[in-house]
C-alpha positions as a Python dict, from the first residue, in 0.01 Angstrom:
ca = {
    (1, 'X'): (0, 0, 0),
    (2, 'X'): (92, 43, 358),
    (3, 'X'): (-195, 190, 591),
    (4, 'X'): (-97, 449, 834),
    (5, 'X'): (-42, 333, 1206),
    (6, 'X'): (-311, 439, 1433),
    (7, 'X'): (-262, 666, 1704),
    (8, 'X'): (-365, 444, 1937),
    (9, 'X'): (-157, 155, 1805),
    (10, 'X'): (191, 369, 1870),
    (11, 'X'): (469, 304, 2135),
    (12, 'X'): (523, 555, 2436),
    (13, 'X'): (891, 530, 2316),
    (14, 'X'): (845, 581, 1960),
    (15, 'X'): (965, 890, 1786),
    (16, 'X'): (809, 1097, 1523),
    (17, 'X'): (873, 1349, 1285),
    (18, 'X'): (754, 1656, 1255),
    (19, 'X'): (570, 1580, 944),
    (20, 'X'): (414, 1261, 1150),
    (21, 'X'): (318, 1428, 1423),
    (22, 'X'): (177, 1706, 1257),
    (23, 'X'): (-17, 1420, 1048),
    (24, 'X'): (-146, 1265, 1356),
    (25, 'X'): (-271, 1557, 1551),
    (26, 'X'): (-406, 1724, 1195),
    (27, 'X'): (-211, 2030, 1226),
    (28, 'X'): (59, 2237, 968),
    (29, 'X'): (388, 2158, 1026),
    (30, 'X'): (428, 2526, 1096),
    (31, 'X'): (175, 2507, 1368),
    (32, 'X'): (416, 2275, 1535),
    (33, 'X'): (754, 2514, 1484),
    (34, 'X'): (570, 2752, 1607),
    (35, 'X'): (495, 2582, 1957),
    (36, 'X'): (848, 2509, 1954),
    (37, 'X'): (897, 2904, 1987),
    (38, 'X'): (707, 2976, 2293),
    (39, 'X'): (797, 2727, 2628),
    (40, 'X'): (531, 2485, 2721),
    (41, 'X'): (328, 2572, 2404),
    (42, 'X'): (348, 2297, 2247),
    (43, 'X'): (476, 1927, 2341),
    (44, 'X'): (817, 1821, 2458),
    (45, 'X'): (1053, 1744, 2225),
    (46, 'X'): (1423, 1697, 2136),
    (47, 'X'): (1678, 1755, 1868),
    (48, 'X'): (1981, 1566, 1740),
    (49, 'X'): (2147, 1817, 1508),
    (50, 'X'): (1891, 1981, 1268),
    (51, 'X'): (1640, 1669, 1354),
    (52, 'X'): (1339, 1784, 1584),
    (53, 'X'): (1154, 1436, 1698),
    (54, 'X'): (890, 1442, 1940),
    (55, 'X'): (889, 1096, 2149),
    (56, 'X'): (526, 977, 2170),
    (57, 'X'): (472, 940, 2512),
    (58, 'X'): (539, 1277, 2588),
    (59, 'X'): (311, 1415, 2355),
    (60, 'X'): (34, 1165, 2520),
    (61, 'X'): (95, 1352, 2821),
    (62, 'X'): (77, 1759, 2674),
    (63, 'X'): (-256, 1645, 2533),
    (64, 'X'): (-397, 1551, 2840),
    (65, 'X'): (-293, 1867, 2991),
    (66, 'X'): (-474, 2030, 2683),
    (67, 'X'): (-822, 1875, 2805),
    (68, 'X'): (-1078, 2161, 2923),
    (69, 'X'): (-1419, 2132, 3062),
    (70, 'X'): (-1441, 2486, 3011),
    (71, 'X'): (-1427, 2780, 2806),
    (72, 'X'): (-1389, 3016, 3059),
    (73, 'X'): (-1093, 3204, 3067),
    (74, 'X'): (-865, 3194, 3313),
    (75, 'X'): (-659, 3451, 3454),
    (76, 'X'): (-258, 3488, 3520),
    (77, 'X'): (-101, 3736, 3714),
    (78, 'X'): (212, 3840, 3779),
    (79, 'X'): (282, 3926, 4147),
    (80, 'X'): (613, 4057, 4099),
    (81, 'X'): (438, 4395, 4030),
    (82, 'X'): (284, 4547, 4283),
    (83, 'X'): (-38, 4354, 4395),
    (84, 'X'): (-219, 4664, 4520),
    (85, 'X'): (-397, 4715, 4171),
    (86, 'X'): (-527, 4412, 4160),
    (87, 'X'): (-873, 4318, 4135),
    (88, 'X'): (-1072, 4096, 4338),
    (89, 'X'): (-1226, 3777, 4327),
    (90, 'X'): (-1585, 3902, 4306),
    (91, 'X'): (-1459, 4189, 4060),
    (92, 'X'): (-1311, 3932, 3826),
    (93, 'X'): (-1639, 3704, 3892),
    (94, 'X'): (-1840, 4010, 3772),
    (95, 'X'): (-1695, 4054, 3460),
    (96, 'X'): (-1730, 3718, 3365),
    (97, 'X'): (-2087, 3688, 3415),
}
């Protein structure tokens, strides 16, 4: 019976399913469509027809830009609205502590 190839053990260059890749990173396949919905969600990835392969390198890289050394939140703001309703730095620093 043929063990599974380690994470580890797997070439920047090679490609994997969806089913693999939701294998390696122990996630539904749906999970994974999902990400595909919503830009930089989930990794990069490419099709050829129907076939969605994600190359392994590139999902080396979205993971370490998954790391966190915090669970703070953090906060996004759109400045294309007016910025005049906007709170400030100690404001937002308040409600977090």
């Amino acid at each position: 019976m043929n063990e599974p190839v380690k994470w580890s053990e797997l070439d920047d260059e090679e490609n994997l399913t969806v089913d693999q890749l939701a294998a390696y990173l122990n996630v539904s396949k749906s999970h994974l469509d999902k990400a595909r919905m919503t830009p930089g969600k989930g990794p990069v990835y490419w099709k050829s027809g129907r076939n969605v392969r994600y190359q392994v390198g590139n999902v080396r890289e979205w993971m370490e830009e998954q790391k966190r050394s915090s669970t703070r939140l953090g906060f996004s703001v759109s400045f294309n609205s007016g910025a005049d309703d906007l709170p400030s730095a100690d404001e937002i620093e308040e409600w977090l502590s």
